[in-house]
PDB file of C-alpha atoms in Angstrom:
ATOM      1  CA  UNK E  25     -67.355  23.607   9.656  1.00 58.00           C
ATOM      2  CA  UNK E  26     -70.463  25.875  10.410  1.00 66.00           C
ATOM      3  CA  UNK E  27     -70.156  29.173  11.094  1.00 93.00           C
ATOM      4  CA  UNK E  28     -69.852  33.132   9.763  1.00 96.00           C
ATOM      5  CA  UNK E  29     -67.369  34.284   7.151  1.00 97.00           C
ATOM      6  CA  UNK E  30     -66.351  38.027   6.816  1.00 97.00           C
ATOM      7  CA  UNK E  31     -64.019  39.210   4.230  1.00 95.00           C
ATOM      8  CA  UNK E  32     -61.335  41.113   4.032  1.00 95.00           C
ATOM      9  CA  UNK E  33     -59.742  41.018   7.446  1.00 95.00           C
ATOM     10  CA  UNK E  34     -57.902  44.333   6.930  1.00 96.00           C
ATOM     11  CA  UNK E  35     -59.602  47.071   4.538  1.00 94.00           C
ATOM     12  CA  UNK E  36     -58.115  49.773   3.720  1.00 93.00           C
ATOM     13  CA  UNK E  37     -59.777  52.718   1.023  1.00 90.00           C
ATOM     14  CA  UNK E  38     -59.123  56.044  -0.506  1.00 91.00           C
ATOM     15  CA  UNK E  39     -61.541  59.041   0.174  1.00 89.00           C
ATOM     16  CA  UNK E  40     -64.614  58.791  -2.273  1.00 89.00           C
ATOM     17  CA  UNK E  41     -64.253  55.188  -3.239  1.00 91.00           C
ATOM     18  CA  UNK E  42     -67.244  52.921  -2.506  1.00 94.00           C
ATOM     19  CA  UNK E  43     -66.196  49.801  -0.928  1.00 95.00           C
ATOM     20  CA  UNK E  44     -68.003  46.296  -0.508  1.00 96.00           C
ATOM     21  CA  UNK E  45     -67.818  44.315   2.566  1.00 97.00           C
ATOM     22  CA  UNK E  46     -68.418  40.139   2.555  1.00 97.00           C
ATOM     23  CA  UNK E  47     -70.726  38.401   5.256  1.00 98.00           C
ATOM     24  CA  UNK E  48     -71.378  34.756   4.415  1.00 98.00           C
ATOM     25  CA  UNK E  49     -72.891  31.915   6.509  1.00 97.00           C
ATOM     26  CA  UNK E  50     -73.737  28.620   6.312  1.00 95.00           C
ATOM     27  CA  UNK E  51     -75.602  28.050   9.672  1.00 92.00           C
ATOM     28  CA  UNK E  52     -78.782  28.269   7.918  1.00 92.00           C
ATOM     29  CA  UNK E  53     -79.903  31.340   9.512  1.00 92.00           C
ATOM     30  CA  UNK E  54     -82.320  33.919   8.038  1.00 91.00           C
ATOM     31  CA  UNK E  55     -81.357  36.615   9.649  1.00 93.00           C
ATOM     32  CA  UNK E  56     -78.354  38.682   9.163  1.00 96.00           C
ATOM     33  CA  UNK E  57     -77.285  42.174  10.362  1.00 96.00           C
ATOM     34  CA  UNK E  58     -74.532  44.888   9.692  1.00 98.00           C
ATOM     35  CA  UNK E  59     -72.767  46.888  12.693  1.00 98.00           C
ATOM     36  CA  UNK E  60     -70.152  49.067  13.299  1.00 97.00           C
ATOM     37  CA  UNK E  61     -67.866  49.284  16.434  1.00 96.00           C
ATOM     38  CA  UNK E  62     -65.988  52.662  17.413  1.00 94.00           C
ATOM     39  CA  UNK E  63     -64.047  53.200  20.530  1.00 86.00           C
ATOM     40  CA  UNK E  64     -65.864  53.664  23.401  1.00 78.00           C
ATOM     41  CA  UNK E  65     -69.207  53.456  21.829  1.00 82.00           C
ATOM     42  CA  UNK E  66     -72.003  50.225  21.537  1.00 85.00           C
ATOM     43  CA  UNK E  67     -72.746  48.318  18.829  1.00 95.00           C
ATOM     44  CA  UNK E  68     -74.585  50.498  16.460  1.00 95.00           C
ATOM     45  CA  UNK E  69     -76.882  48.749  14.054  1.00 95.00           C
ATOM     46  CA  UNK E  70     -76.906  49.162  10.225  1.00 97.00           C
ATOM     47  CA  UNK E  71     -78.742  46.812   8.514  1.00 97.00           C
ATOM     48  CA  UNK E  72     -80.605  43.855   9.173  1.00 95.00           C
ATOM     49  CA  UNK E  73     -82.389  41.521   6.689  1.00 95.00           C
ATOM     50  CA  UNK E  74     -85.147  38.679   8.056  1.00 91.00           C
ATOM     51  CA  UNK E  75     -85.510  37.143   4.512  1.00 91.00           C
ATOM     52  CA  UNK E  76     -84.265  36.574   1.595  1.00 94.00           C
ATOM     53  CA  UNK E  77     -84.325  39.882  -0.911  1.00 95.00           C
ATOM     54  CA  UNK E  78     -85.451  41.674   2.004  1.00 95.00           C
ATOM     55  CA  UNK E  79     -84.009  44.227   4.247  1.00 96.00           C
ATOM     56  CA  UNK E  80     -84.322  46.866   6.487  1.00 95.00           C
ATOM     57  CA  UNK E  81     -82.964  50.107   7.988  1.00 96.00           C
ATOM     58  CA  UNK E  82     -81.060  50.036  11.285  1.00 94.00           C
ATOM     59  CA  UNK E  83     -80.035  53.378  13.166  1.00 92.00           C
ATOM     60  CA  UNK E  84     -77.279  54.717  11.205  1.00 95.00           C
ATOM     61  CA  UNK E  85     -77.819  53.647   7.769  1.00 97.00           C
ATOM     62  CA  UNK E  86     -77.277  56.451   5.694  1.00 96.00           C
ATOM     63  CA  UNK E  87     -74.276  56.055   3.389  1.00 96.00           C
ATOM     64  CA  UNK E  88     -74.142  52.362   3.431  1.00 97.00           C
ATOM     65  CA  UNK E  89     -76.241  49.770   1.045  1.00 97.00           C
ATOM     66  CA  UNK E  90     -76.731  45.989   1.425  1.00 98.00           C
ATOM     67  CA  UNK E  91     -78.342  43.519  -0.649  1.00 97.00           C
ATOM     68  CA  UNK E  92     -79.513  40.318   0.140  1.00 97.00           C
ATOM     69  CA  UNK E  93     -79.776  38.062  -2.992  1.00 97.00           C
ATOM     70  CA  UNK E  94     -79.081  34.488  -1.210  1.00 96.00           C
ATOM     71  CA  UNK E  95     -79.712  33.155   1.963  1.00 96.00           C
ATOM     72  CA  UNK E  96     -76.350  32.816   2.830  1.00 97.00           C
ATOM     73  CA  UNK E  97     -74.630  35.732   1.635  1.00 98.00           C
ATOM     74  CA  UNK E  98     -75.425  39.968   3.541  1.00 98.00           C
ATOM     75  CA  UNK E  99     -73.100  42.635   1.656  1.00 98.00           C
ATOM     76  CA  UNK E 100     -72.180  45.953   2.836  1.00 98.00           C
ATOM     77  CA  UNK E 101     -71.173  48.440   0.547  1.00 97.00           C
ATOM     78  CA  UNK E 102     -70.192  51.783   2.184  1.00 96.00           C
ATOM     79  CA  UNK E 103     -70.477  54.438   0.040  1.00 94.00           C
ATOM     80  CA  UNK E 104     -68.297  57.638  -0.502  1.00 89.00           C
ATOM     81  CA  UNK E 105     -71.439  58.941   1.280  1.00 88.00           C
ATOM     82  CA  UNK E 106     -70.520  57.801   4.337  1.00 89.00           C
ATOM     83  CA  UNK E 107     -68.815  60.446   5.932  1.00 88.00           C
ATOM     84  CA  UNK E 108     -66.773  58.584   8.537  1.00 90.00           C
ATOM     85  CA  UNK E 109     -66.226  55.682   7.920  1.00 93.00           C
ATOM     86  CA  UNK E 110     -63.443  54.398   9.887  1.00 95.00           C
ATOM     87  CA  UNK E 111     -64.721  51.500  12.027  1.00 96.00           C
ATOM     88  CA  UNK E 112     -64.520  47.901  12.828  1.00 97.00           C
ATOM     89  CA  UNK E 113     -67.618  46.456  10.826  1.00 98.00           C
ATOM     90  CA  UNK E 114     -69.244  43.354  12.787  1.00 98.00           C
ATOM     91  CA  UNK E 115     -71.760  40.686  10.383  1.00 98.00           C
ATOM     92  CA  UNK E 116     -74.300  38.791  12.794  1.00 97.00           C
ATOM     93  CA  UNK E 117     -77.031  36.246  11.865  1.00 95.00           C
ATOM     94  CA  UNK E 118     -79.695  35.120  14.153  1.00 91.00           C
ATOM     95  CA  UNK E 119     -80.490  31.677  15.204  1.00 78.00           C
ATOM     96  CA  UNK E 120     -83.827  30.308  13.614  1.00 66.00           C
ATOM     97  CA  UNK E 121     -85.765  29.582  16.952  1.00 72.00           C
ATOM     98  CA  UNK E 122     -84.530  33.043  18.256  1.00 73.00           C
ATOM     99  CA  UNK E 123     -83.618  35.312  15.479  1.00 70.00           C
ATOM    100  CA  UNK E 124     -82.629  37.875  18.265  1.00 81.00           C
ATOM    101  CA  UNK E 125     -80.048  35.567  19.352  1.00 88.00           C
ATOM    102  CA  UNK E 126     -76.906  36.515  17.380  1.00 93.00           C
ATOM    103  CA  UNK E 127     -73.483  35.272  16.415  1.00 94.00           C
ATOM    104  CA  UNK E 128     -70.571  37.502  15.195  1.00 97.00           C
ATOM    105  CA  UNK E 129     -68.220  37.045  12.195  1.00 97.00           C
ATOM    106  CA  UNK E 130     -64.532  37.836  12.638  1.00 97.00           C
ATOM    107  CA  UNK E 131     -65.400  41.222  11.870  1.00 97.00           C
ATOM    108  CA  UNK E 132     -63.346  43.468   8.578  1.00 97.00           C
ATOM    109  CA  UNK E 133     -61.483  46.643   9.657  1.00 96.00           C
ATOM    110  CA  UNK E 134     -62.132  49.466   7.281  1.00 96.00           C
ATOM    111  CA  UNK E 135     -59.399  51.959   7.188  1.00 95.00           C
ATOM    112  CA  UNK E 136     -59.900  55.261   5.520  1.00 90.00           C
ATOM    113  CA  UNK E 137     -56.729  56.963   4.279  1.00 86.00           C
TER     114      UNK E 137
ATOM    115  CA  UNK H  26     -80.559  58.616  29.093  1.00 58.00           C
ATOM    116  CA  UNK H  27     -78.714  55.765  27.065  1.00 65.00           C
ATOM    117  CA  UNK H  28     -81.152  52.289  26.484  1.00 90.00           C
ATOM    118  CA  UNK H  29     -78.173  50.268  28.062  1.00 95.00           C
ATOM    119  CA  UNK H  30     -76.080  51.181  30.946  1.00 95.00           C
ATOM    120  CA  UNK H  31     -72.735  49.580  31.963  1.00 95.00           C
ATOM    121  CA  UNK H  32     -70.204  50.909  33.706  1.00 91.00           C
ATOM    122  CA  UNK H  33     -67.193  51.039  31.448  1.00 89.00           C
ATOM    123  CA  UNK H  34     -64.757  49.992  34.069  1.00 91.00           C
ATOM    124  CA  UNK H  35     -61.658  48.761  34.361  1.00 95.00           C
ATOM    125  CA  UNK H  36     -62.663  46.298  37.014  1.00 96.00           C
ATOM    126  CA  UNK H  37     -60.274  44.612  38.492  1.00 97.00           C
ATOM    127  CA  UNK H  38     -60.496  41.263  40.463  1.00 97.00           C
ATOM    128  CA  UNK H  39     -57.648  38.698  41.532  1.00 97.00           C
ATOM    129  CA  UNK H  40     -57.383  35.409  39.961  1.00 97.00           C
ATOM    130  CA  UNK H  41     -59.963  32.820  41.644  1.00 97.00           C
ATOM    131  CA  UNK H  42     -61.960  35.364  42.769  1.00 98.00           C
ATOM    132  CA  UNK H  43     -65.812  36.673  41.663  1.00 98.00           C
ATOM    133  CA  UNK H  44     -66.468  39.104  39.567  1.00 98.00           C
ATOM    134  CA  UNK H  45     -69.417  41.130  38.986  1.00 97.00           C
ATOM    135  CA  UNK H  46     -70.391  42.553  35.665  1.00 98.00           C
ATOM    136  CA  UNK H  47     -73.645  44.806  35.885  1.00 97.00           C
ATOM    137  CA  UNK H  48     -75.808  46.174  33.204  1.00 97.00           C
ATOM    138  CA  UNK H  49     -79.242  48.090  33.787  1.00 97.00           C
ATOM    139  CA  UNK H  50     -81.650  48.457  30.939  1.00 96.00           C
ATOM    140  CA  UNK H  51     -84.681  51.415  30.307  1.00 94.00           C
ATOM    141  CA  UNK H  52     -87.249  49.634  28.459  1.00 92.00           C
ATOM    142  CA  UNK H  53     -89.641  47.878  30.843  1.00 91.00           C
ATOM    143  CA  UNK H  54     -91.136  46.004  27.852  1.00 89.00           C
ATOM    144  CA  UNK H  55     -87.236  44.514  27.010  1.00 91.00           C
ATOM    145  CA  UNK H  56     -87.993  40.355  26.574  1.00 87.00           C
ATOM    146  CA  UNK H  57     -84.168  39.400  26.311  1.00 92.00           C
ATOM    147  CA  UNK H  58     -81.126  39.827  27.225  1.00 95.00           C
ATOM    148  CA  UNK H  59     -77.566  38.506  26.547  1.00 96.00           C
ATOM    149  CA  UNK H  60     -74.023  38.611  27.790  1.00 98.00           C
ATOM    150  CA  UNK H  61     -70.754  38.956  25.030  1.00 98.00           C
ATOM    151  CA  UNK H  62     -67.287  38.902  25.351  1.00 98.00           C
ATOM    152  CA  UNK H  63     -65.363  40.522  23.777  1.00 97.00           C
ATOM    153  CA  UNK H  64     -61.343  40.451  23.408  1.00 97.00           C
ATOM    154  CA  UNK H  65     -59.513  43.060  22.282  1.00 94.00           C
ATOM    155  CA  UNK H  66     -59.363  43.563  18.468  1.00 93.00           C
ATOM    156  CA  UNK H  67     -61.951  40.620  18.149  1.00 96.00           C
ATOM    157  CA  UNK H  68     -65.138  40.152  17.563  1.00 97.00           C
ATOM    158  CA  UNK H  69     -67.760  39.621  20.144  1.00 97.00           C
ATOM    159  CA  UNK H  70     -68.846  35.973  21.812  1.00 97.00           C
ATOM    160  CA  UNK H  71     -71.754  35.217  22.853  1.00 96.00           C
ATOM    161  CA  UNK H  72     -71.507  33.645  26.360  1.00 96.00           C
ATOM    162  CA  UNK H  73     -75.287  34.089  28.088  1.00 94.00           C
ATOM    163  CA  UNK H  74     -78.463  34.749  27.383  1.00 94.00           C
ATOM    164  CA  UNK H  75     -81.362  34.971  29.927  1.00 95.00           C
ATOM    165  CA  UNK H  76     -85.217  35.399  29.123  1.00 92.00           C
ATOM    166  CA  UNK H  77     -87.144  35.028  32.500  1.00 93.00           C
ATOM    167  CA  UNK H  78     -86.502  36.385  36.162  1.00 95.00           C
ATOM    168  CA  UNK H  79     -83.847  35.112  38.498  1.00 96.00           C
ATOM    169  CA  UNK H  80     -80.708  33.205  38.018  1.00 97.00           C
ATOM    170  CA  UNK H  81     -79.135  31.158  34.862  1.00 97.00           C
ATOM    171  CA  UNK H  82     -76.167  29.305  35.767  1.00 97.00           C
ATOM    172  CA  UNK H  83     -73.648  27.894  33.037  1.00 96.00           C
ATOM    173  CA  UNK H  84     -70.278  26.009  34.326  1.00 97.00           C
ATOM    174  CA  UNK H  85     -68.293  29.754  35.651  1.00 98.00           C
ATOM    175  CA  UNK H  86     -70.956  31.686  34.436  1.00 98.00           C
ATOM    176  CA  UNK H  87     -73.980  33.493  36.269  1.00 98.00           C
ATOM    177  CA  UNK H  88     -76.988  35.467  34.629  1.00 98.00           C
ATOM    178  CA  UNK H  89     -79.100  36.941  36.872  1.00 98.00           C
ATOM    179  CA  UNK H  90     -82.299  39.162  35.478  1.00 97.00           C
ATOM    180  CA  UNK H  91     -84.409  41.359  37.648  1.00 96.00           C
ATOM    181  CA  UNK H  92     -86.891  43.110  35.054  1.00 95.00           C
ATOM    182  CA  UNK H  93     -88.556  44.590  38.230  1.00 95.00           C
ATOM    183  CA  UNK H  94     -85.412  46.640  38.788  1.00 95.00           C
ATOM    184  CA  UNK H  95     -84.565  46.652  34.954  1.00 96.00           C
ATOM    185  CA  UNK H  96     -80.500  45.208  35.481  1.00 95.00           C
ATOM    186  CA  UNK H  97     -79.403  41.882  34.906  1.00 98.00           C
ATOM    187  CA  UNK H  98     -75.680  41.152  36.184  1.00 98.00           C
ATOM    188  CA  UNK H  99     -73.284  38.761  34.781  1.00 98.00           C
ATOM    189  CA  UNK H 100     -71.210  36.818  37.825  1.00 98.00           C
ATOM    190  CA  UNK H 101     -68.158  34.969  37.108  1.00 98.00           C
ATOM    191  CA  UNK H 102     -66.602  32.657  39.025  1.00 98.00           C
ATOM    192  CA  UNK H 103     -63.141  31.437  39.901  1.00 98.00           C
ATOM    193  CA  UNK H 104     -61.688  33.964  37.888  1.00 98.00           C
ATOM    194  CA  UNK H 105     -59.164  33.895  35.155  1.00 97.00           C
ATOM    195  CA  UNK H 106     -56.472  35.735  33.193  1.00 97.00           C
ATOM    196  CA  UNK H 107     -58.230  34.180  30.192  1.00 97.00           C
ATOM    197  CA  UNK H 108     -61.492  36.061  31.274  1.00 98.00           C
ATOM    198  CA  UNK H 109     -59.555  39.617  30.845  1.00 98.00           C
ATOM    199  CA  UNK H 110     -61.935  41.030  27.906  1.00 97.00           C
ATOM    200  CA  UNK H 111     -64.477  43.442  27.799  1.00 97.00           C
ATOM    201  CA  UNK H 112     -68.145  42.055  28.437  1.00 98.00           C
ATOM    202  CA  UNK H 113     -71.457  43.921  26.813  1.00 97.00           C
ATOM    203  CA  UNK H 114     -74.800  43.619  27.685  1.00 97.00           C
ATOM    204  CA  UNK H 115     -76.939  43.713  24.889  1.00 96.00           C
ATOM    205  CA  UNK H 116     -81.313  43.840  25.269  1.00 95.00           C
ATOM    206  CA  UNK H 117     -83.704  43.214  23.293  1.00 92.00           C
ATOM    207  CA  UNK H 118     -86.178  45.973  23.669  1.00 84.00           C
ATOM    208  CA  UNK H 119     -89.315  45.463  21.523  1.00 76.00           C
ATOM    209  CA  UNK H 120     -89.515  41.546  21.163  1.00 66.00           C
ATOM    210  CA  UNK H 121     -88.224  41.755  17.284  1.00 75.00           C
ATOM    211  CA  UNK H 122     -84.696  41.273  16.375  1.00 79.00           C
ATOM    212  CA  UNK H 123     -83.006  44.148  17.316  1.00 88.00           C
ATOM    213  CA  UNK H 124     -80.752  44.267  20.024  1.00 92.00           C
ATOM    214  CA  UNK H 125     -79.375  46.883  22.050  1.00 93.00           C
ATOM    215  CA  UNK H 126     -76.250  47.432  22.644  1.00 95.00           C
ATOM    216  CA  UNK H 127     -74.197  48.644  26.022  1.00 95.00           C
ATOM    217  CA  UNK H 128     -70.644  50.020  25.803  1.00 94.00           C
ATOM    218  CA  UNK H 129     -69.361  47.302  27.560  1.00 95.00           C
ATOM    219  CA  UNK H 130     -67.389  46.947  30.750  1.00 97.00           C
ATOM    220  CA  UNK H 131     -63.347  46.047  30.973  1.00 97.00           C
ATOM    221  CA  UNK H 132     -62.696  43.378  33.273  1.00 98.00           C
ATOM    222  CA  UNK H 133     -59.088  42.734  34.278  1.00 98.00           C
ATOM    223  CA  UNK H 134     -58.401  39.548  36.036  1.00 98.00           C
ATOM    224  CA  UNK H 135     -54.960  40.348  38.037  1.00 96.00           C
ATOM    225  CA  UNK H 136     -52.518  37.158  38.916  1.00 90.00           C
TER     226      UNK H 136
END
């Protein structure tokens, strides 16, 4: 069953801890991004990442930290950095033929408390 | 002035009839554009995505892309509770991967 994973469902995290976020997919795309949603605002981008071990600044990336290790598998860490980070985080990859064409995870809640 | 512009709604149609989603864009150079849906507390779905000038037609659904004018518009036909969700318009401004995002517009399809 082919598709994109995102775990935990439900985050939630004290102030100054540094939390990891999982994207995984096995469509056999190469690219992969990181949003996050507020309410009443866009999309905002992240991260993205066209290759393997390669990645790159979206617009709001301070605070935040990805790796990209395996084709299949985009972390997020946010960081105690990251001053607000309440948010409904969103994992995407792009399709090979268009990588701008992209497909959402389930999406993780991150709760501050 | 934001990249993409949507009116954030609520729009309200009856059941059965059309409804008309609109999105205009600022970057003449944009080469893509798609349509999501999004239901509250989920994550988006991708529904429609148009590349050239005109009309793109897929079973209820309606793209329509006028880069002269910079919108593209999202009909829906014989509308449905089920299509109560909020719909963004997202662009692809430079021809890379990056997409654009608008804040999305609230449809409410009324019985």
């Amino acid at each position: 069953d082919g598709g994109i994973t995102q775990s935990p469902k439900y985050l939630f995290r004290k102030e100054g801890q540094n939390v990891t976020l999982s994207c995984e997919q096995n469509l056999n795309h190469d690219a992969m991004y990181w949003y996050r949603q507020d309410p009443g605002q866009g999309l905002r981008l992240i991260y993205y990442s066209q290759i393997v071990n390669d990645f790159q600044k979206g617009d709001i990336a301070e605070g935040y930290s990805v790796s990209r290790e395996k084709k299949e598998s985009f972390p997020l860490t946010v960081t105690s950095a990251q001053k607000n980070p309440t948010a409904f985080y969103l994992c995407a990859s792009g399709t090979q033929l268009r990588t701008d064409t992209q497909y959402f995870g389930p999406g993780t809640r991150l709760t501050v408390l | 002035q934001k990249e993409v512009e949507q009116n954030s709604g609520p729009l309200s149609v009856p059941e059965g009839a059309i409804a008309s989603l609109n999105c205009t864009y600022s970057d003449r150079g944009s080469q893509s554009f798609f349509w999501y849906r999004q239901y509250s507390g989920k994550s988006p779905e991708l529904i429609m995505f148009i590349y050239s000038n005109g009309d793109k037609e897929d079973g209820r659904f309606t793209a329509q892309l006028n880069k002269a004018s910079q919108y593209v518009s999202l009909l829906i036909r014989d509308s449905q509770p089920s299509d109560s969700a909020t719909y963004l318009c997202a662009v692809n401004p430079g021809g890379g991967n990056k997409l654009t995002f608008g804040t999305g517009t609230q449809l409410k399809v009324e019985l």
